[in-house]
Coordinates of C-alpha atoms in Angstrom, one line a residue:
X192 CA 125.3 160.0 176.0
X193 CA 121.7 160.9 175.4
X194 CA 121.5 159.7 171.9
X195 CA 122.7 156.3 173.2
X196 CA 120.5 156.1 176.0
X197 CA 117.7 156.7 173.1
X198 CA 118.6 154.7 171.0
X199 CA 118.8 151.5 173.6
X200 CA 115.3 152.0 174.6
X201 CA 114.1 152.2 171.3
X202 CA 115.9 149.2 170.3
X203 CA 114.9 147.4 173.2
X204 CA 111.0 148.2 172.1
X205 CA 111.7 147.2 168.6
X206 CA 113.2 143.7 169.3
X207 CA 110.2 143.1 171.9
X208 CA 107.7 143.9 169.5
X209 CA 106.7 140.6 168.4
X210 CA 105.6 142.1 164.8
X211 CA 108.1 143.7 164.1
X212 CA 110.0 140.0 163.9
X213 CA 107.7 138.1 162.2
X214 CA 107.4 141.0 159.1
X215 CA 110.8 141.7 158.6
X216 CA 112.5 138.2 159.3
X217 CA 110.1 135.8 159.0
X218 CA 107.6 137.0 156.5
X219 CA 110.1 137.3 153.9
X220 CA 111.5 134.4 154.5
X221 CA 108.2 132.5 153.8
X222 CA 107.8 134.4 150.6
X223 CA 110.6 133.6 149.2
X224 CA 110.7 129.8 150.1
X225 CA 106.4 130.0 148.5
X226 CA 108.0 131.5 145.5
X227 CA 111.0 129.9 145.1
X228 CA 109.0 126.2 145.4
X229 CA 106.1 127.8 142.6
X230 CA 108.0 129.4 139.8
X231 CA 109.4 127.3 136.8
X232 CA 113.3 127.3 136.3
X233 CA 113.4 129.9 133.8
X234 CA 112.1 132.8 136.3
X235 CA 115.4 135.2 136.5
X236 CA 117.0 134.4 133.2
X237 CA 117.1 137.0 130.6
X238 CA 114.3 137.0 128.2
X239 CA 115.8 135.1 124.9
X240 CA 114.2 135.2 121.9
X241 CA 116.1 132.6 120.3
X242 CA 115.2 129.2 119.8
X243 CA 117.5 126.9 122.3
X244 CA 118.6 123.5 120.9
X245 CA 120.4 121.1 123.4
X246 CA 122.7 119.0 122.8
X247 CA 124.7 116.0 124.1
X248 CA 127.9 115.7 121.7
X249 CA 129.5 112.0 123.1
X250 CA 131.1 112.0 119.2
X251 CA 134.9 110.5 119.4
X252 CA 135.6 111.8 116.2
X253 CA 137.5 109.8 113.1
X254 CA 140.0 107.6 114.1
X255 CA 142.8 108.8 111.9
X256 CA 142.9 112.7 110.5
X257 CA 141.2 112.8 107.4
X258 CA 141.9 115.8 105.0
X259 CA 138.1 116.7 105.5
X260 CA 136.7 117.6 108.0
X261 CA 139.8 119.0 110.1
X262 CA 137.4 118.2 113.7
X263 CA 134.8 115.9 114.5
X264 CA 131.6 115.9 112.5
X265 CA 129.5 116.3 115.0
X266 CA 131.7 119.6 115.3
X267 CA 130.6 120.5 111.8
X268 CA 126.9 120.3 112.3
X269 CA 127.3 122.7 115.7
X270 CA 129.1 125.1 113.6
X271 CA 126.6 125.4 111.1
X272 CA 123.4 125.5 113.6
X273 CA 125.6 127.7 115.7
X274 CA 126.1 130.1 112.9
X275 CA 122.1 130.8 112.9
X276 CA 122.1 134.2 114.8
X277 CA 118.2 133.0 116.0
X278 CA 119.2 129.4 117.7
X279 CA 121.0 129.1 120.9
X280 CA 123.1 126.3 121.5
X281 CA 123.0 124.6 125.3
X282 CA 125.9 122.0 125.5
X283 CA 124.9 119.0 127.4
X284 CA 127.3 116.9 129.2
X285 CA 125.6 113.5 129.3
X286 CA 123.2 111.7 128.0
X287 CA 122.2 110.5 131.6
X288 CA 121.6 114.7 131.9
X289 CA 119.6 115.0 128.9
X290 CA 117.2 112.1 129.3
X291 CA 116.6 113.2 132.9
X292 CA 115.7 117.0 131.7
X293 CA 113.1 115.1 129.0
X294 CA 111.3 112.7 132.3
X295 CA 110.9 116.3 134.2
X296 CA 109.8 118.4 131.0
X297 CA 112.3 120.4 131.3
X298 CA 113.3 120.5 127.7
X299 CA 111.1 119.5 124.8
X300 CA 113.8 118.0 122.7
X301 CA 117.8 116.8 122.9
X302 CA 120.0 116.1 119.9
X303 CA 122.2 113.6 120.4
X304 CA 125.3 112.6 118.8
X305 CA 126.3 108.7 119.7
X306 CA 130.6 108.1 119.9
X307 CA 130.1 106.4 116.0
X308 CA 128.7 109.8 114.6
X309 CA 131.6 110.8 112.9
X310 CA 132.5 107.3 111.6
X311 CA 128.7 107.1 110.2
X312 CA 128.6 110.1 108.7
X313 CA 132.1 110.1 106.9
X314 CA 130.7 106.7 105.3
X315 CA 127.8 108.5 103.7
X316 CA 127.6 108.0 100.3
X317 CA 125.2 108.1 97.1
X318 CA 127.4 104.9 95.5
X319 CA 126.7 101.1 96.4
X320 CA 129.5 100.4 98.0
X321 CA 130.5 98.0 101.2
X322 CA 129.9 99.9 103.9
X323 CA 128.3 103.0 102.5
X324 CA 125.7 104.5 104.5
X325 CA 122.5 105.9 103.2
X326 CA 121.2 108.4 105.8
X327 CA 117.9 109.4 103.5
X328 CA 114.3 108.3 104.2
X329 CA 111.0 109.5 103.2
X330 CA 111.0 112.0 106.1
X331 CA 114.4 113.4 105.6
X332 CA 117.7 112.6 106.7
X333 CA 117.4 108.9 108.8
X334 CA 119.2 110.1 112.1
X335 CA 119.6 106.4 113.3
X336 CA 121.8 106.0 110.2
X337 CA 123.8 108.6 111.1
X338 CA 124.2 107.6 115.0
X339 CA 122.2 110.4 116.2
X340 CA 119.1 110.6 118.3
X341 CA 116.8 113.4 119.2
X342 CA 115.0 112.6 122.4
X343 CA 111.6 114.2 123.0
X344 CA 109.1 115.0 125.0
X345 CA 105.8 114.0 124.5
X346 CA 104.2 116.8 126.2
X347 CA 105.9 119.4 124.2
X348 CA 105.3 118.1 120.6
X349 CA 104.6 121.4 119.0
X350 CA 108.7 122.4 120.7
X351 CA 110.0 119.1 119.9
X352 CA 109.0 119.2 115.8
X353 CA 110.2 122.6 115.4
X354 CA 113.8 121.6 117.5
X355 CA 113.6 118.6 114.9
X356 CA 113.0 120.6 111.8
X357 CA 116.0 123.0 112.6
X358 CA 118.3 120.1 113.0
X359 CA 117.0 118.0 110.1
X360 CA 118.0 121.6 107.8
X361 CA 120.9 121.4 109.1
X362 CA 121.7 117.6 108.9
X363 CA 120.8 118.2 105.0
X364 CA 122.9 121.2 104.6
X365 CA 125.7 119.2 105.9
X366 CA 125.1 115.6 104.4
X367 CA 124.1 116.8 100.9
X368 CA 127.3 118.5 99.8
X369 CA 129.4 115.7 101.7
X370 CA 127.6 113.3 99.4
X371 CA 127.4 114.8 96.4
X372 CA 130.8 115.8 96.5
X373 CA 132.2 112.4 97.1
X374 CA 129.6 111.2 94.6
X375 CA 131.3 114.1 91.7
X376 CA 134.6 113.4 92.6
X377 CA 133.9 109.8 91.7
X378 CA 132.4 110.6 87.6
X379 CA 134.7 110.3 84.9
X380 CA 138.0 109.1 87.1
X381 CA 139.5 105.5 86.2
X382 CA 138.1 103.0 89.0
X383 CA 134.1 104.5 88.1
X384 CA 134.5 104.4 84.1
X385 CA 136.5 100.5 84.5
X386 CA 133.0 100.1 86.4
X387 CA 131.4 101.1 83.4
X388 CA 133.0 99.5 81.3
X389 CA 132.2 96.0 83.4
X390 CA 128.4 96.6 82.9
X391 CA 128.8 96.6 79.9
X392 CA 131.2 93.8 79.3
X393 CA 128.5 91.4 78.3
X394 CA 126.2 94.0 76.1
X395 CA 125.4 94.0 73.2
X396 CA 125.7 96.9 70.4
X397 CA 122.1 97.8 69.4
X398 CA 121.5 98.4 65.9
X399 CA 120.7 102.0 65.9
X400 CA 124.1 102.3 67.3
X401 CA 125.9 99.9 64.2
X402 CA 124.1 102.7 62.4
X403 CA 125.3 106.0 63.9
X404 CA 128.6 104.5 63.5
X405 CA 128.6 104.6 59.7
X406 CA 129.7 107.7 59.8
X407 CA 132.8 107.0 61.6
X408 CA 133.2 103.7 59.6
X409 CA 133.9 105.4 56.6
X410 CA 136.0 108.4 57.9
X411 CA 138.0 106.0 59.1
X412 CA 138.2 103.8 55.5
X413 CA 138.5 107.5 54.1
X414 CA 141.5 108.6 56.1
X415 CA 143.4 105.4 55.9
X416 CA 143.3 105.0 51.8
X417 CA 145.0 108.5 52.2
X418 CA 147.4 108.0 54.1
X419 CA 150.8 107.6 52.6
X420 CA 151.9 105.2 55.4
X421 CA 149.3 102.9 54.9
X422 CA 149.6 103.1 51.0
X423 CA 152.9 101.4 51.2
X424 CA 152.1 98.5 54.2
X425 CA 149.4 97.9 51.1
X426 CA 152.1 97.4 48.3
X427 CA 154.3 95.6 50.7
X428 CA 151.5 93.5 51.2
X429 CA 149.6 92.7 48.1
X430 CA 152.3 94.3 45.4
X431 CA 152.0 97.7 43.4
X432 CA 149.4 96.6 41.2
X433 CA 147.2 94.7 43.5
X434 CA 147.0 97.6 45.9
X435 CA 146.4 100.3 42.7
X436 CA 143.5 97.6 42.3
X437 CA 142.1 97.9 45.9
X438 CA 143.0 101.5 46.0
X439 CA 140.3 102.0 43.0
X440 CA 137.9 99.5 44.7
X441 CA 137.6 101.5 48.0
X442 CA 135.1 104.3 47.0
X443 CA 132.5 101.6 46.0
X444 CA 133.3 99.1 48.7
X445 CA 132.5 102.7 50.8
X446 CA 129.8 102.4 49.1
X447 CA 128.6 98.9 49.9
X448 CA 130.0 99.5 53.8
X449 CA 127.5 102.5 53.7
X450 CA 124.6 100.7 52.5
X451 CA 125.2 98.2 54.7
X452 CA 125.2 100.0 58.1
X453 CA 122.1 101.6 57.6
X454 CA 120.2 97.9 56.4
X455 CA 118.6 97.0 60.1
X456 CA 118.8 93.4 59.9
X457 CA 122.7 93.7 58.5
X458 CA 123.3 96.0 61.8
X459 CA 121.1 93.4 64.1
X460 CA 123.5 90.5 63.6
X461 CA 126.7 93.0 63.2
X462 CA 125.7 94.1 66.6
X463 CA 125.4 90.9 67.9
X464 CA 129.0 89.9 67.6
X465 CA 129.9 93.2 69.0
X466 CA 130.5 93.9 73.0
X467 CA 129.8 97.4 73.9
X468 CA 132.2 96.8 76.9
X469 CA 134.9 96.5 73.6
X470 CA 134.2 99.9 72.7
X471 CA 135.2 101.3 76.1
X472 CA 138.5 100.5 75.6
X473 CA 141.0 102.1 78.6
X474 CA 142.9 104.8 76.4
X475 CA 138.7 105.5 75.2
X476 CA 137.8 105.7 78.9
X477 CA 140.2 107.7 80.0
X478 CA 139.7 110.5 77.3
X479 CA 135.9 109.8 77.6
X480 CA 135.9 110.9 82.2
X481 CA 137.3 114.1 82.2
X482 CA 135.7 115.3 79.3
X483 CA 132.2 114.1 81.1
X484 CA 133.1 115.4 84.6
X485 CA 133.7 119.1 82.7
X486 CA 131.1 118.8 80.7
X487 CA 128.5 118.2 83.8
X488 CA 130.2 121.2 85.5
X489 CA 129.9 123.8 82.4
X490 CA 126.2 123.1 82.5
X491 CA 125.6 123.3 86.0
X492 CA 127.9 126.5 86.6
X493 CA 126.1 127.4 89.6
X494 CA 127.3 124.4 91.6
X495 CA 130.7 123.1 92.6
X496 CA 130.0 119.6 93.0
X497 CA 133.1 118.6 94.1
X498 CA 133.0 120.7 97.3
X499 CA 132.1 118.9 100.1
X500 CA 130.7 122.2 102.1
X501 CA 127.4 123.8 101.2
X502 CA 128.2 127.0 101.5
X503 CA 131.0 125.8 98.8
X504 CA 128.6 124.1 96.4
X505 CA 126.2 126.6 95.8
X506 CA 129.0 129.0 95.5
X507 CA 127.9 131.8 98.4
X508 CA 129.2 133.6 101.6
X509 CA 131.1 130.5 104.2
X510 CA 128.6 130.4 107.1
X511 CA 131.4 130.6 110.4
X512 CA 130.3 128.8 113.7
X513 CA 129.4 131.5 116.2
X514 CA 131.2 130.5 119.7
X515 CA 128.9 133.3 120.9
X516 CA 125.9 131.2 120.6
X517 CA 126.7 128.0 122.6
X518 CA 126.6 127.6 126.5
X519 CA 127.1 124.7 128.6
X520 CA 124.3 123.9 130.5
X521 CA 123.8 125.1 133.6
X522 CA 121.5 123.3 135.7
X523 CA 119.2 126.5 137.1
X524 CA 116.5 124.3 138.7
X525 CA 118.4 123.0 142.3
X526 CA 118.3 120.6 144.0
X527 CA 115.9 118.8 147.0
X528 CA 113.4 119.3 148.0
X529 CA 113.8 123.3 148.2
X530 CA 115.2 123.6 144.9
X531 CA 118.7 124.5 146.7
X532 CA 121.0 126.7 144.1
X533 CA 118.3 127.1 141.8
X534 CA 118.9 130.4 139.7
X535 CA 116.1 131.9 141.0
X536 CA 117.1 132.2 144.5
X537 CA 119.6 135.0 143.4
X538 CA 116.8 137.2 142.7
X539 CA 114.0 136.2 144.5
X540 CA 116.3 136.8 148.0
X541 CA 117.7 140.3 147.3
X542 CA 114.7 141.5 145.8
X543 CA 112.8 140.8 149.6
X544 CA 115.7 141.7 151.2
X545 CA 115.1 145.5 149.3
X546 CA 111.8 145.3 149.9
X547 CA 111.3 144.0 153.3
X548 CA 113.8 146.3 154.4
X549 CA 111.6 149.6 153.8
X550 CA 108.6 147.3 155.5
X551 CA 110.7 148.7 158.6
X552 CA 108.5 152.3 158.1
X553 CA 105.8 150.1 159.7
X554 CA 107.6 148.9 163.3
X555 CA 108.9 152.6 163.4
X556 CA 105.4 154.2 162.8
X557 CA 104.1 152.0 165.1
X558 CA 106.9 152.9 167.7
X559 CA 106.1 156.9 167.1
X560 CA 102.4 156.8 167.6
X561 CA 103.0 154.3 170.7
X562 CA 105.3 157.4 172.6
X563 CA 103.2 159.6 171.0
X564 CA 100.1 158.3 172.8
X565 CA 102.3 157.7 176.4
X566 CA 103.6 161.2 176.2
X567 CA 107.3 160.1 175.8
X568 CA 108.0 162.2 172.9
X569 CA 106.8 165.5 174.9
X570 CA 109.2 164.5 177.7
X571 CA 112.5 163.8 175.5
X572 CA 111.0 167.3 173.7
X573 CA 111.2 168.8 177.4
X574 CA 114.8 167.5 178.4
X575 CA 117.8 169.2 177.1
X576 CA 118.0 167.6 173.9
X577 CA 118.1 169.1 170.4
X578 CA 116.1 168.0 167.6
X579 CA 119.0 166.2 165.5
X580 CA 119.6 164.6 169.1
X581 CA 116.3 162.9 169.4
X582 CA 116.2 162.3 165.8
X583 CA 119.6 160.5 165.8
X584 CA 118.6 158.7 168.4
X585 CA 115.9 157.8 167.0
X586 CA 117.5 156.7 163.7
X587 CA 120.4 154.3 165.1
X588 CA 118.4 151.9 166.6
X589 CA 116.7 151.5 163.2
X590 CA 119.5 151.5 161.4
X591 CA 120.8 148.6 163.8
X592 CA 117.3 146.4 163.2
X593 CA 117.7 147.2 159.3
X594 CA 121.3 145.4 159.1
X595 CA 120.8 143.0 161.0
X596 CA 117.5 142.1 158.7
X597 CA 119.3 142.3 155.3
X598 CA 122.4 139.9 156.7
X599 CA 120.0 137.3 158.2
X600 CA 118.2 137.4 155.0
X601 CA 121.2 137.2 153.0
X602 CA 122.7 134.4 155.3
X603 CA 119.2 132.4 155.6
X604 CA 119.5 132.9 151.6
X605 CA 122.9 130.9 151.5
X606 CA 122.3 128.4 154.3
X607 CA 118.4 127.7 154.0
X608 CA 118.3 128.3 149.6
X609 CA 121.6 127.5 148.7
X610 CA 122.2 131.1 146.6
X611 CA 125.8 132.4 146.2
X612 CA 127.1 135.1 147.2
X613 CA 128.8 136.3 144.3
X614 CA 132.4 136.9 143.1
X615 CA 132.4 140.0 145.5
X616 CA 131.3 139.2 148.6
X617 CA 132.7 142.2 150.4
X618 CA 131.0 144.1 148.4
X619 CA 127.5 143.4 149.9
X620 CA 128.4 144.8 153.3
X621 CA 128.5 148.6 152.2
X622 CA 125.3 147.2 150.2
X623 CA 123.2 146.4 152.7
X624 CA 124.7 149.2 154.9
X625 CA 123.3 151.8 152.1
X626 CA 120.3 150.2 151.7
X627 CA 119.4 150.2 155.3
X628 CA 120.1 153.7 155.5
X629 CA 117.8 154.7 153.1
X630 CA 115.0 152.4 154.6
X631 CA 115.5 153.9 157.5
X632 CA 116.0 157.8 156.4
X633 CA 112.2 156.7 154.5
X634 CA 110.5 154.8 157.6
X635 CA 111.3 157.6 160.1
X636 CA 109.5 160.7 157.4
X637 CA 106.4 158.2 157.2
X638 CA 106.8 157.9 161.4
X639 CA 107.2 161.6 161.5
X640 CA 103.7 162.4 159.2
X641 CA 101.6 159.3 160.3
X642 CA 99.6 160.4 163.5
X643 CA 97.8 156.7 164.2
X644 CA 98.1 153.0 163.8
X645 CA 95.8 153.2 161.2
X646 CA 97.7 155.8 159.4
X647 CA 100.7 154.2 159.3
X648 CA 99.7 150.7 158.0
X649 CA 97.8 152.9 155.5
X650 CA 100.4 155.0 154.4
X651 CA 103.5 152.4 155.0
X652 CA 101.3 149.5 153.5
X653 CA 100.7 151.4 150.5
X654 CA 103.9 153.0 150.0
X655 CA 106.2 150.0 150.7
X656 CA 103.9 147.9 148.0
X657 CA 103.7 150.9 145.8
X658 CA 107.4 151.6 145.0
X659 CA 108.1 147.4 145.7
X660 CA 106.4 147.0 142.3
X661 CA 107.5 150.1 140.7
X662 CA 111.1 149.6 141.4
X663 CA 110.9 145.7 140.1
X664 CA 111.0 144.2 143.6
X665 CA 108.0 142.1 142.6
X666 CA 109.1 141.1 139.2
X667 CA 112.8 140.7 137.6
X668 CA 113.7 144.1 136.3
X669 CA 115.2 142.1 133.3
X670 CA 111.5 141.5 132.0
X671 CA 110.1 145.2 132.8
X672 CA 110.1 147.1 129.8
X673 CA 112.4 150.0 128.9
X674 CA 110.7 153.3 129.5
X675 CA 109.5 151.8 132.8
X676 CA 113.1 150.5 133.8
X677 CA 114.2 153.9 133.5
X678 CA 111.2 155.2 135.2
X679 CA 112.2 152.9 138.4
X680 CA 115.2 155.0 139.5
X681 CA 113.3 157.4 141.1
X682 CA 112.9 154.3 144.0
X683 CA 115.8 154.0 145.8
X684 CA 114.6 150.0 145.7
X685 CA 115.5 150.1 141.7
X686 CA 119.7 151.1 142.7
X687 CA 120.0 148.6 145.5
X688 CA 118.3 145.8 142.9
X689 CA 120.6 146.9 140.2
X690 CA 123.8 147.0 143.0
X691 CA 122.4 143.3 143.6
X692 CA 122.4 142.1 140.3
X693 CA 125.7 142.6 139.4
X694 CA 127.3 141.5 142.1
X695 CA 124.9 138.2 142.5
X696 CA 124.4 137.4 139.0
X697 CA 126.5 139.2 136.9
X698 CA 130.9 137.1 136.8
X699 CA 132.5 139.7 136.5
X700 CA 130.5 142.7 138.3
X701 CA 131.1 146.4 137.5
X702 CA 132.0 147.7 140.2
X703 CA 131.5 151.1 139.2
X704 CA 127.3 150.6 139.2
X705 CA 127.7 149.2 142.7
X706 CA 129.4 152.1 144.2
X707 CA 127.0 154.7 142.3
X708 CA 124.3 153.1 143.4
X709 CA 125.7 152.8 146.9
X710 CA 126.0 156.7 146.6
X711 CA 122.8 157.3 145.3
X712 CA 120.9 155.0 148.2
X713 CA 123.2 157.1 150.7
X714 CA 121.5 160.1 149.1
X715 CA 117.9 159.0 149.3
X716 CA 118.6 158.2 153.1
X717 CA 120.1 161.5 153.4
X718 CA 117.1 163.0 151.7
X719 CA 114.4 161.5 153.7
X720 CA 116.0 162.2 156.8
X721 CA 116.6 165.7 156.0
X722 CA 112.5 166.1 155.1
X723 CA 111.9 164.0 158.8
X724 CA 113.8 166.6 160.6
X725 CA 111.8 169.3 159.0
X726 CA 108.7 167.7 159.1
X727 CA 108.8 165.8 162.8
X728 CA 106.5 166.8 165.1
X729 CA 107.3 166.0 168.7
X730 CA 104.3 167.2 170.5

């Protein structure tokens, strides 16, 4: 068949033609291999405006289930920086990770929560008591106390304080009410007024006290010389007319009692043979805690200080952990010396795969001008060939260079860079295939208008690096803004990119996106091609 015939030749040309190899195999190659050893590890990843804390949670939890907390402490404190809608949480899984992410500056900062965390931090406690822990210190809250460690870097400082700040808020938020509660729950109940009552076991009654009691004194004298009851025990006692005679005697011996209450030197050596431990007496102490215990609540109404949650002792809305907020870490930075299944290989390699492809308008302008100038294109427009003929013939030998570019890119992108391939590798093939249509349908119009060498690296140069940085070929279209993301589709580049990400980058791709953009690219080859036919001139 014609066509065939034309379209061995041509291919023979194009794989002889030395620079045709090195711009659309080897250049891009290079590229990416420059790039992929310069950028950082965060090039490709979504831009995140949320401050990322990592952690390392080695916390075994409490040995026994306590009625609060239900999970490990460390748990707690996750929950309530995960609930924070502006941090991002990166689980770590060891600390070996973390401290090796510190050394390479990776991160500025890693919390870290030692296996004892949850034992420390249950012992916390405002009383004096064996084994209590104190986790409070002039800065805040005393990680080391706690069995936590942040690990910094010193050449992020400025990172590493604000990561610290964040988790010291958090730490209080957490400790405070824990303490406090345990602290509340403690006032007024038997064991802490018996306490009392033992500090007090060897103290005296002060004299201003022996006075305030007067009062009391004589209520008590009053109520008793009333009482019927204790009438009689006096005439059993002393006989009718002795206790008439007492009976008479007891509003001035009030009298004296009173007088002598208020003298201070008659109160100084009362008090002195009185223990104020005496006074506390059990059936006193346990009327005396409750009462206290409400008391201090009435006039703090705000509070709850027996909760043991802060969100529960200044009495507002419960603040949930957000799942949504923590990932495990991934590590996005590869490894060797190539940086082999880095993150950023799944971007940099289809983006010069897209580009590089359309590149192929300069080895086919090239090829035109070359049978322009030896006549060949006069002598196919001489033989008994239509236009659509030559042009398809033309065309396939293109399309064959083009396929075989994007899979040696894609396979030199697995083998040499380490990149995956996606959940649905299939799907690349009709990918690529689309793609190289369109390259082609694009590098045959530019063939068909350029009429020299010169015009063609012009005009291909230009246009290739034109719609390479329009479309996002240059730059992840993730960090493009979004008037100029939308602006991008007019590029057939922008579809295949977006047909890329998902299936490269995205779990679960939508497959939907892929096969519209496969349409649309099919389209723009379609389109091109149509405008070469019009436009080709075979003289």
């Amino acid at each position: 068949m014609p066509i065939l015939t034309i379209a061995a030749k041509d291919l023979r040309l194009l794989l002889r033609d030395a620079r045709s190899a090195v711009i659309l195999f080897v250049t891009p190659l290079v590229l990416i291999l420059v790039l992929g050893l310069a950028l950082g590890e965060g090039f490709g990843e979504k831009p995140d405006e949320r401050l990322r804390v990592s952690i390392v949670n080695l916390d075994r939890g409490l040995p026994e289930q306590a009625p609060f907390p239900e999970k490990p402490w460390s748990e707690v404190v996750i929950d309530d920086l995960s609930a924070t809608q502006d941090i991002r949480l990166e689980i770590i899984s060891d600390r070996a990770s973390a401290e090796k992410l510190i050394a390479k500056n990776r991160r500025a900062a890693v919390l870290v929560f030692e296996e004892d965390f949850s034992a420390r931090m249950h012992r916390c406690s405002f009383l004096n008591q064996g084994g209590a822990v104190n986790p409070f210190g002039r800065d805040g809250v005393r990680m080391d106390k706690l069995g936590a460690a942040l690990l910094r870097d010193p050449t992020q400082p400025v990172s590493a304080s604000v990561i610290e700040q964040v988790t010291q808020v958090t730490l209080l938020r957490v400790v405070i009410p824990w303490m406090i509660g345990k602290a509340f729950q403690r006032v007024g109940d038997e064991k802490f007024m018996e306490l009392v009552a033992e500090r007090l076991s060897t103290s005296t009654v002060p004299p201003k006290v022996i006075e305030e009691l007067d009062p009391v004194v004589l209520d008590v004298l009053d109520a008793l010389v009333a009482d019927e009851k204790f009438q009689k025990l006096m005439t059993d006692k002393f006989g009718r007319l002795p206790a008439q005679v007492i009976k008479g005697q007891m509003p001035g011996f009030r009298a004296v009692v009173d007088v002598a209450l208020k003298d201070p030197e008659i109160a100084r050596r009362v008090g002195k043979k009185v223990l104020f431990g005496k006074v506390l007496t059990p059936a006193v102490r346990k009327e005396i805690g409750p009462t206290v215990k409400t008391g201090v609540g009435d006039l703090f109404s705000d509070y709850n200080f027996e909760a043991s949650r802060w969100t529960d002792l200044v009495k507002s809305e419960a603040r949930e952990g957000n799942t949504a907020n923590r990932d495990e870490y991934r590590d996005a930075a590869g490894s060797g010396p190539l940086s082999r299944g880095a993150l950023r290989y799944q971007f940099l390699v289809p983006s010069y795969t897209v580009m590089f492809a359309f590149f192929l308008v300069l080895s086919v302008g090239w090829l035109f001008v070359a049978e322009r100038k030896h006549g060949t294109l006069m002598r196919l427009r001489a033989a008994p060939l239509t236009r659509g003929e030559i042009l398809l013939g033309k065309l396939l030998p293109c399309l064959v260079v083009s396929l075989l570019q994007g899979a040696f890119l894609l396979i030199a992108g697995r083998v040499i860079f380490g990149m995956t391939w996606g959940h649905r590798p299939e799907l690349l093939l009709p990918l690529v295939a689309s793609t190289s249509f369109a390259a082609v349908g694009l590098a045959v119009l530019v063939a068909s208008v350029a009429r020299t060498e010169t015009q063609v690296a012009v005009y291909g140069t230009l246009l290739v690096l034109v719609l390479g940085g329009v479309s996002g070929s240059l730059m992840p279209r993730d960090l493009m803004p979004e008037q100029m993301k939308t602006a991008s589709l007019v590029t057939p580049h922008a579809w295949a990119l977006d047909a890329y990400n998902q299936l490269l980058t995205v779990p679960e791709p939508n497959i939907t996106v892929v096969l519209t953009a496969c349409g649309v690219l099919c389209a723009f080859g379609a389109a091109f091609t149509a405008l070469a036919w019009w436009r080709m001139d075979l003289e």
